[in-house]
CSV table of C-alpha atoms in Angstrom, one decimal:
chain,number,residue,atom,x,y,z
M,1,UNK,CA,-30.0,16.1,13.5
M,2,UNK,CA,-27.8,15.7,16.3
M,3,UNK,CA,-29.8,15.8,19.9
M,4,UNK,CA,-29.2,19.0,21.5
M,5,UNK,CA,-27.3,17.7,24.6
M,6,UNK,CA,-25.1,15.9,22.3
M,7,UNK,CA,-21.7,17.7,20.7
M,8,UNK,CA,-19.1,16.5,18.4
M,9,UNK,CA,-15.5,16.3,19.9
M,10,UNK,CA,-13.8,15.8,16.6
M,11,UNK,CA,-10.4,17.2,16.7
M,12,UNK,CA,-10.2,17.7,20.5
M,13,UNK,CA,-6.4,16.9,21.5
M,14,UNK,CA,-6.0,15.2,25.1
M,15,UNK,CA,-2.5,14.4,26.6
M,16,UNK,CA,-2.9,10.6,27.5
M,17,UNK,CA,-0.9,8.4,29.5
M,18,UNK,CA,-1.7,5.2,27.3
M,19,UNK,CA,-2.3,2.1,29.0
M,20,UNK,CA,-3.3,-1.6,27.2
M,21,UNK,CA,-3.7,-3.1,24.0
M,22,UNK,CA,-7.5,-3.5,23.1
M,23,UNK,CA,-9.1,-5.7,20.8
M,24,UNK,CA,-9.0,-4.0,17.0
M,25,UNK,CA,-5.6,-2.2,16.6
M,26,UNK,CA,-5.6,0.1,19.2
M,27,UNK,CA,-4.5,1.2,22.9
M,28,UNK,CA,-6.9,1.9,25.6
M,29,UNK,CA,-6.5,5.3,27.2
M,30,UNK,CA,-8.1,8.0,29.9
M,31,UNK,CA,-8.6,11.6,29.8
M,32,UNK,CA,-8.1,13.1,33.1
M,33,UNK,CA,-11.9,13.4,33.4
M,34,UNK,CA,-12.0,9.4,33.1
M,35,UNK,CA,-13.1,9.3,29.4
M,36,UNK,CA,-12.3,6.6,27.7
M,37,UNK,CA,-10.0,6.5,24.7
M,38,UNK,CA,-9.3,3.8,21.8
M,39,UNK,CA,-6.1,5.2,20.5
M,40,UNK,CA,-4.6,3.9,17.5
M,41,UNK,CA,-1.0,4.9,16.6
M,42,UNK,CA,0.2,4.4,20.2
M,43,UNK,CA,1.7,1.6,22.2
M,44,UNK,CA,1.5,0.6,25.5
M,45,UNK,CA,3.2,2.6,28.3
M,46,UNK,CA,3.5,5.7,25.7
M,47,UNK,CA,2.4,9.3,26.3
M,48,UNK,CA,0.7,11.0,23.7
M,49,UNK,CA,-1.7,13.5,22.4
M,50,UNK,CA,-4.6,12.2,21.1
M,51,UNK,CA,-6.4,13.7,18.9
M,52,UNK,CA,-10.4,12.3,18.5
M,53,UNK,CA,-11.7,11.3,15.4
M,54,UNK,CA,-15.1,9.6,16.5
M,55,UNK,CA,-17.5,10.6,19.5
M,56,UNK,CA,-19.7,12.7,20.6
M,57,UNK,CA,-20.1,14.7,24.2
M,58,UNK,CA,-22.4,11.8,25.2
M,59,UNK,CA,-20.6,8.5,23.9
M,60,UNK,CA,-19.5,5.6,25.8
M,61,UNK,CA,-16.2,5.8,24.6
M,62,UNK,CA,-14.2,8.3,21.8
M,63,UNK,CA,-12.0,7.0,19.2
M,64,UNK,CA,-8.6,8.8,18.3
M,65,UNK,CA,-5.2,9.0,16.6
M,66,UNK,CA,-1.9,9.7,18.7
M,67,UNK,CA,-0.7,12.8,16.6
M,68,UNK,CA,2.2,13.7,18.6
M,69,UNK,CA,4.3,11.1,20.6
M,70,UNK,CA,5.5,12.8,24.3
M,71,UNK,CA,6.9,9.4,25.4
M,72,UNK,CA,8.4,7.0,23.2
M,73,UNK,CA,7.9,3.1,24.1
M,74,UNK,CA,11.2,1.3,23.5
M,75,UNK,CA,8.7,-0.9,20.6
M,76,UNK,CA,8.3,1.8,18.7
M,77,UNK,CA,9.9,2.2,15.2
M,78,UNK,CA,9.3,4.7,12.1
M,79,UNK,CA,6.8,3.4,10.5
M,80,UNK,CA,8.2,2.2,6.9
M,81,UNK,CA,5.1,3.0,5.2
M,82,UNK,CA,4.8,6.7,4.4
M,83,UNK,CA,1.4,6.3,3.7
M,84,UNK,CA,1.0,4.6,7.2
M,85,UNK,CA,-0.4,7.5,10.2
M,86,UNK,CA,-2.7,9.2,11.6
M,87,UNK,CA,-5.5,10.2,9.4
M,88,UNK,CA,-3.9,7.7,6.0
M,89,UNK,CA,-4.6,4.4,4.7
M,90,UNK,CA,-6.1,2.4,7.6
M,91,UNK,CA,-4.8,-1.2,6.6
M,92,UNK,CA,-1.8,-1.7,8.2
M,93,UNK,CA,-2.3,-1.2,12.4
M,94,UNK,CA,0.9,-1.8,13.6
M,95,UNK,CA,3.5,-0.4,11.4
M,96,UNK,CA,4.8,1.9,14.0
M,97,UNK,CA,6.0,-1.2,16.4
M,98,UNK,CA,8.6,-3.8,16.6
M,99,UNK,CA,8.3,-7.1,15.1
M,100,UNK,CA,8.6,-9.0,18.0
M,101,UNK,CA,6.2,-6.2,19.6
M,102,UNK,CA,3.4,-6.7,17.5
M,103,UNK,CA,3.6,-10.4,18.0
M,104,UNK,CA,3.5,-10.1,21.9
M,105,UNK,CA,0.0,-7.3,21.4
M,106,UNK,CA,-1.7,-9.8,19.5
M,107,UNK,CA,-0.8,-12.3,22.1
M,108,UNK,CA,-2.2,-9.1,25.0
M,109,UNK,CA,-5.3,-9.6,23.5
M,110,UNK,CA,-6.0,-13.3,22.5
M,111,UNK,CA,-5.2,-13.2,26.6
M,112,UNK,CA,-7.6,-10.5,27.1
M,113,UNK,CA,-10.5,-12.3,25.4
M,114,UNK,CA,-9.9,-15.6,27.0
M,115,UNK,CA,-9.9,-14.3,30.3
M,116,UNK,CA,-12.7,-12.2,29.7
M,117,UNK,CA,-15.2,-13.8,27.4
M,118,UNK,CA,-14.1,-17.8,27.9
M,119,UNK,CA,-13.2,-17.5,31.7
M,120,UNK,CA,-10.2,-19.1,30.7
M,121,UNK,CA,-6.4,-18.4,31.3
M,122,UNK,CA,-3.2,-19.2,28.9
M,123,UNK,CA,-2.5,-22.3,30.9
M,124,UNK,CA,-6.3,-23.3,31.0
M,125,UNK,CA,-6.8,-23.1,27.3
M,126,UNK,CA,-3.5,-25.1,26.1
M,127,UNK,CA,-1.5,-21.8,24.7
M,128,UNK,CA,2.4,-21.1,25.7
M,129,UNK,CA,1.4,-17.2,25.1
M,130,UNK,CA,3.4,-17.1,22.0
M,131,UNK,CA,2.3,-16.1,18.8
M,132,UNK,CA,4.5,-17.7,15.4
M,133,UNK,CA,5.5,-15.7,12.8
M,134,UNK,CA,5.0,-17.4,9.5
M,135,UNK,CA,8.0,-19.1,7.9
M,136,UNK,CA,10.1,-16.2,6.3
M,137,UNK,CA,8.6,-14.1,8.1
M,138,UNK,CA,10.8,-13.5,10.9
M,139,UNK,CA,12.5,-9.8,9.6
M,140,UNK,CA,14.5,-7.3,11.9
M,141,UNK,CA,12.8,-3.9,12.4
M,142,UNK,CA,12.1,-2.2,9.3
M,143,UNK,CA,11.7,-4.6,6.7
M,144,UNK,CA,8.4,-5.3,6.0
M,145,UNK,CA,7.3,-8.6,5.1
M,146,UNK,CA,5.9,-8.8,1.6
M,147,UNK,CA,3.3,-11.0,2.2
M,148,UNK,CA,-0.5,-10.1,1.0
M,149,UNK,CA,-1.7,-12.0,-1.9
M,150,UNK,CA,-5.0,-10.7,-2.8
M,151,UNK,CA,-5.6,-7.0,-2.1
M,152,UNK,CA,-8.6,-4.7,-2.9
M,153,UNK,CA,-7.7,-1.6,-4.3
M,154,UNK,CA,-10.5,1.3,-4.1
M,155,UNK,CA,-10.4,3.5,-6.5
M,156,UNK,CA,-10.8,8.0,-6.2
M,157,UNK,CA,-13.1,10.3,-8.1
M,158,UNK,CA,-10.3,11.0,-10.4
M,159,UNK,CA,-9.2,7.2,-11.3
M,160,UNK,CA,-6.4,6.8,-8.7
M,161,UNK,CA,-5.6,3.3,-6.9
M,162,UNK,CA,-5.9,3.6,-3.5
M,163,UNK,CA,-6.9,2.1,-0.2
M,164,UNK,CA,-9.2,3.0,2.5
M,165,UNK,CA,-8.8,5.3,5.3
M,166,UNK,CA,-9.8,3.9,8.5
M,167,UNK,CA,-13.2,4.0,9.1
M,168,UNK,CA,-13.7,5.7,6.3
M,169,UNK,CA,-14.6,5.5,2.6
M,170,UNK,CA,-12.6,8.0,1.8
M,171,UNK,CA,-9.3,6.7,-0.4
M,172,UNK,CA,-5.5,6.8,0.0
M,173,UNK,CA,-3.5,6.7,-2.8
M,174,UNK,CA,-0.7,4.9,-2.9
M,175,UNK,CA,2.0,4.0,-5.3
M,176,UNK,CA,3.3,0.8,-3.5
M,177,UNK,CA,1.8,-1.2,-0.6
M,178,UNK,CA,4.3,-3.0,1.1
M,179,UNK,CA,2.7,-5.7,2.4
M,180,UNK,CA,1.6,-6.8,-1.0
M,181,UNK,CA,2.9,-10.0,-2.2
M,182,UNK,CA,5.5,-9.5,-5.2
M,183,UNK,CA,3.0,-10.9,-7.8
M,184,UNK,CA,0.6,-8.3,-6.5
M,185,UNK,CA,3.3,-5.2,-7.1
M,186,UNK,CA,4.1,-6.5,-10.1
M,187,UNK,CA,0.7,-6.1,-11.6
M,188,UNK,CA,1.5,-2.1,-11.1
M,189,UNK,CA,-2.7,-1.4,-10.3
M,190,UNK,CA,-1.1,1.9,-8.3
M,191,UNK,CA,0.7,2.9,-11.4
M,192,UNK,CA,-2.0,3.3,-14.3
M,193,UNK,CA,-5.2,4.8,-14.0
M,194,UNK,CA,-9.0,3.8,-13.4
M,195,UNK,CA,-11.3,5.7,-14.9
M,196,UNK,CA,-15.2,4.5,-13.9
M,197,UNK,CA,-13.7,2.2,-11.6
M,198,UNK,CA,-15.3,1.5,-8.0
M,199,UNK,CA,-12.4,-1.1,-7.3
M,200,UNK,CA,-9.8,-3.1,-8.7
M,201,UNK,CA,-8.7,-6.7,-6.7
M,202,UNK,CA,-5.4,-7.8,-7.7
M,203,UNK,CA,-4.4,-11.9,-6.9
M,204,UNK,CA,-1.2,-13.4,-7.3
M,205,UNK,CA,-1.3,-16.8,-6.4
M,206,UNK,CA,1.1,-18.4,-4.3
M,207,UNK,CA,1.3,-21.7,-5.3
M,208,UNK,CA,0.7,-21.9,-9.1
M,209,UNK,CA,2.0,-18.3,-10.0
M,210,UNK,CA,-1.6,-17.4,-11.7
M,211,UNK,CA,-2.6,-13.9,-11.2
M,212,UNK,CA,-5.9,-12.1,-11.5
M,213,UNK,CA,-7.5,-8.7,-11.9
M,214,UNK,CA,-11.4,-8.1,-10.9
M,215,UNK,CA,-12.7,-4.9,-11.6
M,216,UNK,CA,-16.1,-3.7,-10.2
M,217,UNK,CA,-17.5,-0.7,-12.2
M,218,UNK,CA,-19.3,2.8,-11.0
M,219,UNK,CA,-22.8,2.3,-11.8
M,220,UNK,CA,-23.2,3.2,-15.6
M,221,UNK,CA,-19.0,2.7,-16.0
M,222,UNK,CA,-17.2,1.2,-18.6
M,223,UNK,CA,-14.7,-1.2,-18.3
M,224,UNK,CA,-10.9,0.5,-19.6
M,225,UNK,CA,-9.2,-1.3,-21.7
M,226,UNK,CA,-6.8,-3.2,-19.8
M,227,UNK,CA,-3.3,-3.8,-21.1
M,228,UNK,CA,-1.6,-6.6,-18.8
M,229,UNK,CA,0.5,-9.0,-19.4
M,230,UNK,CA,-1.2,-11.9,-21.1
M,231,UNK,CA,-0.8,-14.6,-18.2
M,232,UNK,CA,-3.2,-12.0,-15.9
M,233,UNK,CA,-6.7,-13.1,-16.0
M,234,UNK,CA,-9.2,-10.0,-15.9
M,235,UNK,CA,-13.0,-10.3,-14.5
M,236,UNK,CA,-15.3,-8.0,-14.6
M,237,UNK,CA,-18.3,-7.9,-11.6
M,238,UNK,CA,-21.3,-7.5,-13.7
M,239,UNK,CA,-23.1,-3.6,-12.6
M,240,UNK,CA,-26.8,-5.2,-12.5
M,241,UNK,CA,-26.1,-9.2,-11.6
M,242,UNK,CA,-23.7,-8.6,-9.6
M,243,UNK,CA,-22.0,-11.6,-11.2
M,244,UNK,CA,-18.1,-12.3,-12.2
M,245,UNK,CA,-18.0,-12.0,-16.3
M,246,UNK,CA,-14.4,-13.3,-17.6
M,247,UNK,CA,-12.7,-10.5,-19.9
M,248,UNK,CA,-9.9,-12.4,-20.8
M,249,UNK,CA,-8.0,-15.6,-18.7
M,250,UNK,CA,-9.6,-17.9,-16.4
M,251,UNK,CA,-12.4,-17.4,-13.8
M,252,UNK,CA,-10.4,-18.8,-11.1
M,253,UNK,CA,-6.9,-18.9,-9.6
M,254,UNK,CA,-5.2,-22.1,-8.8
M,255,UNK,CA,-3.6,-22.5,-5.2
M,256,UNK,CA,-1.5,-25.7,-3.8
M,257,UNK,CA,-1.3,-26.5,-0.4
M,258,UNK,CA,-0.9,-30.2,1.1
M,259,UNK,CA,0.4,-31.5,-2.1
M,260,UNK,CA,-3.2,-30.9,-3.6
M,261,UNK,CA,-4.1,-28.0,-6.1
M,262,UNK,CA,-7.0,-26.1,-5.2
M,263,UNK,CA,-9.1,-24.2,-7.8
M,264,UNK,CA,-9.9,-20.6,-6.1
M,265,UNK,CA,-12.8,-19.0,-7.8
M,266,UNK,CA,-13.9,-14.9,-7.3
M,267,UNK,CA,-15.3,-14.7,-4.1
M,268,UNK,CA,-13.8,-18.2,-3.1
M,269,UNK,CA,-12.2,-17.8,0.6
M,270,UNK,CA,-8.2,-18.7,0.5
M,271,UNK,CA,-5.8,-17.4,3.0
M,272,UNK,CA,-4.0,-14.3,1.9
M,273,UNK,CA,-0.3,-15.4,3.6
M,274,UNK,CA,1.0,-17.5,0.7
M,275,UNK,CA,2.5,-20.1,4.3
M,276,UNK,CA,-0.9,-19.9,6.1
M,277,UNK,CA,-2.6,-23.0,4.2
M,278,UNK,CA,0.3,-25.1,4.4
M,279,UNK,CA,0.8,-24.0,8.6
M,280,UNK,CA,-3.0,-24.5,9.3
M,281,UNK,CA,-3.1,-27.9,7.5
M,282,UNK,CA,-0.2,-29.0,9.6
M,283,UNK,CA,-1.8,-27.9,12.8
M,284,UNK,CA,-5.2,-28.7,12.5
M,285,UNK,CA,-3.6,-32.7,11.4
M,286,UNK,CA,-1.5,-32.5,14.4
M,287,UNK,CA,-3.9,-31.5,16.7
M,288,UNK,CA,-7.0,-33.9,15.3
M,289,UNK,CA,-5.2,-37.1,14.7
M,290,UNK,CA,-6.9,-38.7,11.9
M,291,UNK,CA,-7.2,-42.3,12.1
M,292,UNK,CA,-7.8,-44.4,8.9
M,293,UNK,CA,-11.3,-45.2,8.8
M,294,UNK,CA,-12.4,-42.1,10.9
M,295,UNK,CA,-16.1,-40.3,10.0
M,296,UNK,CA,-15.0,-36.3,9.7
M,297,UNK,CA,-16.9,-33.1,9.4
M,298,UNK,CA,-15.4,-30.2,7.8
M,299,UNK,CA,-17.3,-26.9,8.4
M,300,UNK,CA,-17.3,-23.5,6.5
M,301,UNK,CA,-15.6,-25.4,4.2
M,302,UNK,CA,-14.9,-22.8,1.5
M,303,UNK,CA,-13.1,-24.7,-2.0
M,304,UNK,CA,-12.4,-27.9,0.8
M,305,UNK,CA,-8.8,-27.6,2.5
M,306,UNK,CA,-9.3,-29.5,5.0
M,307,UNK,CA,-11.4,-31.5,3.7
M,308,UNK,CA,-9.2,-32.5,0.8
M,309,UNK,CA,-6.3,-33.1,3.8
M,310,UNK,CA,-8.5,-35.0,6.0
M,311,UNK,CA,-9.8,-37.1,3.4
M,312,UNK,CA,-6.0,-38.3,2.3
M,313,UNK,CA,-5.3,-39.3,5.9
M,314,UNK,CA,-8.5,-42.0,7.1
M,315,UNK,CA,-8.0,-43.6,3.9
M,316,UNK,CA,-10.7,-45.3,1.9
M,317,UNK,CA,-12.8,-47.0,4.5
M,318,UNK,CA,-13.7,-43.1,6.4
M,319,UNK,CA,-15.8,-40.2,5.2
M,320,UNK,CA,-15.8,-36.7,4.9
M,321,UNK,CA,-18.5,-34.3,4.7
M,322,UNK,CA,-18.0,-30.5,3.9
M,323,UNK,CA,-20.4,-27.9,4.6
M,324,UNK,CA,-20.4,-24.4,3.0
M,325,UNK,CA,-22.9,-22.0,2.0
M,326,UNK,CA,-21.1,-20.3,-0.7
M,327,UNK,CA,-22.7,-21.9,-4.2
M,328,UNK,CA,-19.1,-21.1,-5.8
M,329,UNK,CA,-16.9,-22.1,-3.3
M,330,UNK,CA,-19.4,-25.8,-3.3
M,331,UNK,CA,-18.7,-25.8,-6.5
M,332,UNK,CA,-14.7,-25.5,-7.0
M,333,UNK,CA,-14.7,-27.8,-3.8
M,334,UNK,CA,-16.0,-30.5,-5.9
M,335,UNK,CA,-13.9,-30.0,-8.4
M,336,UNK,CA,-11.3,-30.0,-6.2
M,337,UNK,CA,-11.9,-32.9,-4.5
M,338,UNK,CA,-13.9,-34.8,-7.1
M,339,UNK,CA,-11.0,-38.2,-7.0
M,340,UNK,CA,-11.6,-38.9,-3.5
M,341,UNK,CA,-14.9,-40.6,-3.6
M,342,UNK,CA,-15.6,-40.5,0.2
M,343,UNK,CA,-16.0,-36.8,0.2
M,344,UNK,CA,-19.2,-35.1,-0.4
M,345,UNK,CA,-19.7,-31.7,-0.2
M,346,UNK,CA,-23.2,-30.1,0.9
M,347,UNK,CA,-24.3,-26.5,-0.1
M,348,UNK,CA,-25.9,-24.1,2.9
M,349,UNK,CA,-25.5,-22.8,6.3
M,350,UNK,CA,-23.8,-24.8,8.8
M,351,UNK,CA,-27.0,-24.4,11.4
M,352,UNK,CA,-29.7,-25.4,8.4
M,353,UNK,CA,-27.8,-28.5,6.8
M,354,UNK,CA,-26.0,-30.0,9.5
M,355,UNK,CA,-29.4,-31.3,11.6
M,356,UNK,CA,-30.5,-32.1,7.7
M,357,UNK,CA,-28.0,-34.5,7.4
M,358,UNK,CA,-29.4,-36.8,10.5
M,359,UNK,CA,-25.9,-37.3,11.3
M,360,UNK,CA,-25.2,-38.6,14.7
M,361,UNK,CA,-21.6,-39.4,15.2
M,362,UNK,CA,-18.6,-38.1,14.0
M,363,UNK,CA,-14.7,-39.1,14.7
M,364,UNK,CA,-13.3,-35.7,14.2
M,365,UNK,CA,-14.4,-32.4,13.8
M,366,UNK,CA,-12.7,-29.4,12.0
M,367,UNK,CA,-14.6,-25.7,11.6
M,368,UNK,CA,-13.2,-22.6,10.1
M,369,UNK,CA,-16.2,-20.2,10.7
M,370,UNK,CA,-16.5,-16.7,9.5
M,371,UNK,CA,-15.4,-13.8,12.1
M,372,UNK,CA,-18.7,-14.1,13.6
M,373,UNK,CA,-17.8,-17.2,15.1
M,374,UNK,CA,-20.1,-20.7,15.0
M,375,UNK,CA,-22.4,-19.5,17.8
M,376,UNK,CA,-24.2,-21.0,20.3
M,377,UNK,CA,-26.4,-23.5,18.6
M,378,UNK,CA,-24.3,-24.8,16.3
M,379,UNK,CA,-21.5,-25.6,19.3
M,380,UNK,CA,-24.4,-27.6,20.9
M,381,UNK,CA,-25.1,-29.3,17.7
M,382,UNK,CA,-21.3,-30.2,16.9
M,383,UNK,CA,-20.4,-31.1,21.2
M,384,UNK,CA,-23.8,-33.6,20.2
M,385,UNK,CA,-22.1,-35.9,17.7
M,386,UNK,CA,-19.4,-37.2,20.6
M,387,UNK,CA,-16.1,-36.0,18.4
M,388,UNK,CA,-13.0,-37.2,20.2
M,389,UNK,CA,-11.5,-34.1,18.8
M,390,UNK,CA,-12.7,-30.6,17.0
M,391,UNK,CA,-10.5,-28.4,15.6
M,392,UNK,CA,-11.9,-24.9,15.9
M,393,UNK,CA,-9.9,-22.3,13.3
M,394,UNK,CA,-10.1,-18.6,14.3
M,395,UNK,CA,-9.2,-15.3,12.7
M,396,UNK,CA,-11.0,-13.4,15.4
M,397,UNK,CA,-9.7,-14.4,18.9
M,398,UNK,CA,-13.1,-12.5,20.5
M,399,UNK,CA,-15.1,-14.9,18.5
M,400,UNK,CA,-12.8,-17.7,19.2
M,401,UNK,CA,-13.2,-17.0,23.0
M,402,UNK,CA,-17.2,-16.5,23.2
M,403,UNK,CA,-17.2,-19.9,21.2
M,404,UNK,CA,-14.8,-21.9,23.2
M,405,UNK,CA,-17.5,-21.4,26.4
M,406,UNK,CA,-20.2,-22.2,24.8
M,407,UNK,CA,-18.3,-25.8,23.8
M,408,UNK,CA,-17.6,-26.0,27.9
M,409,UNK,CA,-20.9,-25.8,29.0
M,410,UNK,CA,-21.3,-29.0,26.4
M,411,UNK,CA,-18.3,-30.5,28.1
M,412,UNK,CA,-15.9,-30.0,25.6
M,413,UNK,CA,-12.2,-27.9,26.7
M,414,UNK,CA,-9.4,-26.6,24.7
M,415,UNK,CA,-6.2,-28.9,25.2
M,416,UNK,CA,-3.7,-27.1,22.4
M,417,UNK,CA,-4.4,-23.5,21.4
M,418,UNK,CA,-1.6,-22.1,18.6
M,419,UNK,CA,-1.6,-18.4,17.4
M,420,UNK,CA,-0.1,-17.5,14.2
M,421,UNK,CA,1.2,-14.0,12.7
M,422,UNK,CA,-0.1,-14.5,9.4
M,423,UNK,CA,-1.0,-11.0,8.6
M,424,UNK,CA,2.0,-8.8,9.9
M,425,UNK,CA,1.4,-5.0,10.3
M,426,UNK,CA,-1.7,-5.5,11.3
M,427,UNK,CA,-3.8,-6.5,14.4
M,428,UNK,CA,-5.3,-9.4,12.8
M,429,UNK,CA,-4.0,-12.7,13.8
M,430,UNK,CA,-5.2,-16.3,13.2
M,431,UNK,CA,-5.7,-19.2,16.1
M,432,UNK,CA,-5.9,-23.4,15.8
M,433,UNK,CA,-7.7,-25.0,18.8
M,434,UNK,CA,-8.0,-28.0,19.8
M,435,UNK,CA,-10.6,-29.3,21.7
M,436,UNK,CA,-11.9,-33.0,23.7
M,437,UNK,CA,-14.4,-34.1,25.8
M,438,UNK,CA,-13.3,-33.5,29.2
M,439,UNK,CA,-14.6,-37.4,29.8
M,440,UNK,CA,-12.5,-38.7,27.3
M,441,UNK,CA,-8.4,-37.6,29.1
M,442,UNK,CA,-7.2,-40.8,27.0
């Protein structure tokens, strides 16, 4: 029961003048009265009518969708997606922008953040402000770039392949998504029907060309009979144990990056852009150095990138431990990485198994945490262990930002920060920084 001061303003129309990028996909605007606005659909310097989708007479802020565009920015483009507006499928944020524009907002707000939350400008933290397409990526306006390898498809009351309104449950159906890698269109989930059918998560791996289907029932639903091609694997997640059942195929997907070939289990983390692992590898190498012989930590180590590439670098006389909580993910990492005998692999939270270990020192450092960040107790922990270099990954730049100051009040600065565009069309955008003690310049 809503409080009786309080009133919905859902489907109130304001004419904005729309002012920065925010954190999340959208612009920040003001209503004449000084509300405050998180507009999506609009660019910077735009003026538009926005009409609110979330808030109340009493909220802090009111979320909206620019439904009519006054003012044009000179980024702005038709979107290519028609299923791409205000009030459709929520996945893609920046459809209605330039390339090169949606590059420079994700570089606005990695800015943003690490002025506000780290203290720290561009200069300060190592980045030239730029943020890299992946390779092949680089498309004039209009063409989208194909380039999502695992998508989630929900599925409607009447069997339809969709995806997800923002903020919403509610379902889009599509017949194409055009970020989806080719593998994944090929699979045609939009074309068929899905009767009893919560979701349907099509894979189409970049490196070995496997492809997978997992379908997650309704409660009390039975599984269709599928009729793919015979190379498709098809799982099943199981209605009470919640675990993956193979239907037909193999339980896993096989990735390469590095040279290596990475088994990918359901519910095994791998990045979606079939260049990321390859670019991160490079960068997080660059940036740490390894030195044969060298003790390394990898952290949120999912099925063992890193670790695998770390490992081939110090050679026989280092040591690498991964850490990741995931039972799964443990156990395709040491599959993966079961001929390099100087890797072990640990199952748990970072924060529980790391102080377990009674390790004191370690050479380098790499962590890829979730999108919560490491957090403050665990940066103390790792800035403990005298590292002459970490490599922090990032795929949330807020996270990144809150984490970096936490590792300079341990004496530990960024000296190389790199952003990439590994998720075009949308506000997501992945960051490699590198940090030292600020006593060890050499």
């Amino acid at each position: 029961m809503q409080h009786e001061t309080e009133a919905s303003l859902v489907g109130h129309e304001y004419e904005v003048e729309v002012g920065p990028v925010a954190h999340g996909g959208h612009c920040v605007a003001r209503t004449e009265a000084g509300r405050v606005l998180f507009v999506r659909h609009a660019l910077p310097g735009e003026r538009v009518v926005a009409r609110v989708t979330e808030g109340e007479s009493t909220s802090r802020f009111l979320r909206a969708d620019a439904v009519r565009v006054l003012d044009a920015s000179k980024d702005r483009v038709e979107a290519p997606c028609p299923f791409s507006g205000p009030g459709k499928c929520g996945g893609c944020d920046w459809q209605h922008a330039k390339p090169g524009a949606q590059r420079r907002l994700k570089g606005e707000v990695i800015t943003e953040q690490l002025m506000r939350l780290a203290g720290l400008t561009p200069e300060e933290a190592g980045w030239d402000g730029t943020v890299v397409p992946a390779d092949g990526d680089k498309l004039p306006a209009g063409e989208v770039p194909a380039w999502r390898t695992r998508v989630q498809y929900a599925v409607d009351a009447e069997g339809h392949a969709g995806l997800r309104k923002h903020r919403s449950h509610d379902v889009e159906v599509i017949d194409r998504c055009l970020i989806a890698a080719p593998g994944v269109t090929e699979l045609g989930i939009e074309k068929r029907e899905w009767p009893q059918m919560a979701s349907v998560e099509a894979i189409a791996a970049s490196g070995s060309g496997d492809r997978q289907v997992i379908l997650t029932p309704k409660p009390g639903g039975r599984l269709p009979i599928v009729e793919l091609d015979k190379p498709v694997s098809v799982l099943r997640i199981g209605e009470k144990d919640k675990q993956v059942h193979p239907v037909h195929g193999r339980a896993f997907v096989r990735e390469r990056a590095d040279g290596r070939t990475y088994r990918v289990g359901e519910g095994g983390f791998w990045q979606v852009h079939p260049q990321a692992a390859d670019m991160l590898v490079k960068a997080v190498m660059q940036g740490l150095m390894p030195r044969k012989g060298d003790m390394a930590l990898d952290l949120y180590c999912g099925v063992g990138l890193f670790a695998g590439a770390l490992a081939e670098r110090i050679g026989d006389k280092g040591a690498v431990l991964g850490i990741e909580s995931g039972k799964r993910a443990v156990e395709d990492a040491r599959h993966n990485l079961k001929d390099l005998e100087r890797v072990r692999i640990e199952q748990g939270k970072v924060e529980q198994v790391l102080p377990r270990t009674r390790i004191e020192e370690a050479d380098i450092i790499v962590l890829d945490p979730p999108r919560a960040g490491a957090g403050k107790q665990t940066v103390r922990h790792l800035a403990s262990l005298g590292a002459r270099r970490i490599a922090y990954v990032a795929c949330d730049p807020a996270a990144l930002a809150r984490d970096l100051k936490y590792f300079a009040e341990e004496g530990y600065k960024p000296v190389k920060l790199r952003a990439f565009d590994f998720f075009p069309m949308t506000h997501h955008v992945e960051c490699v920084a590198i940090l030292k003690p600020v006593a060890k310049e050499a």
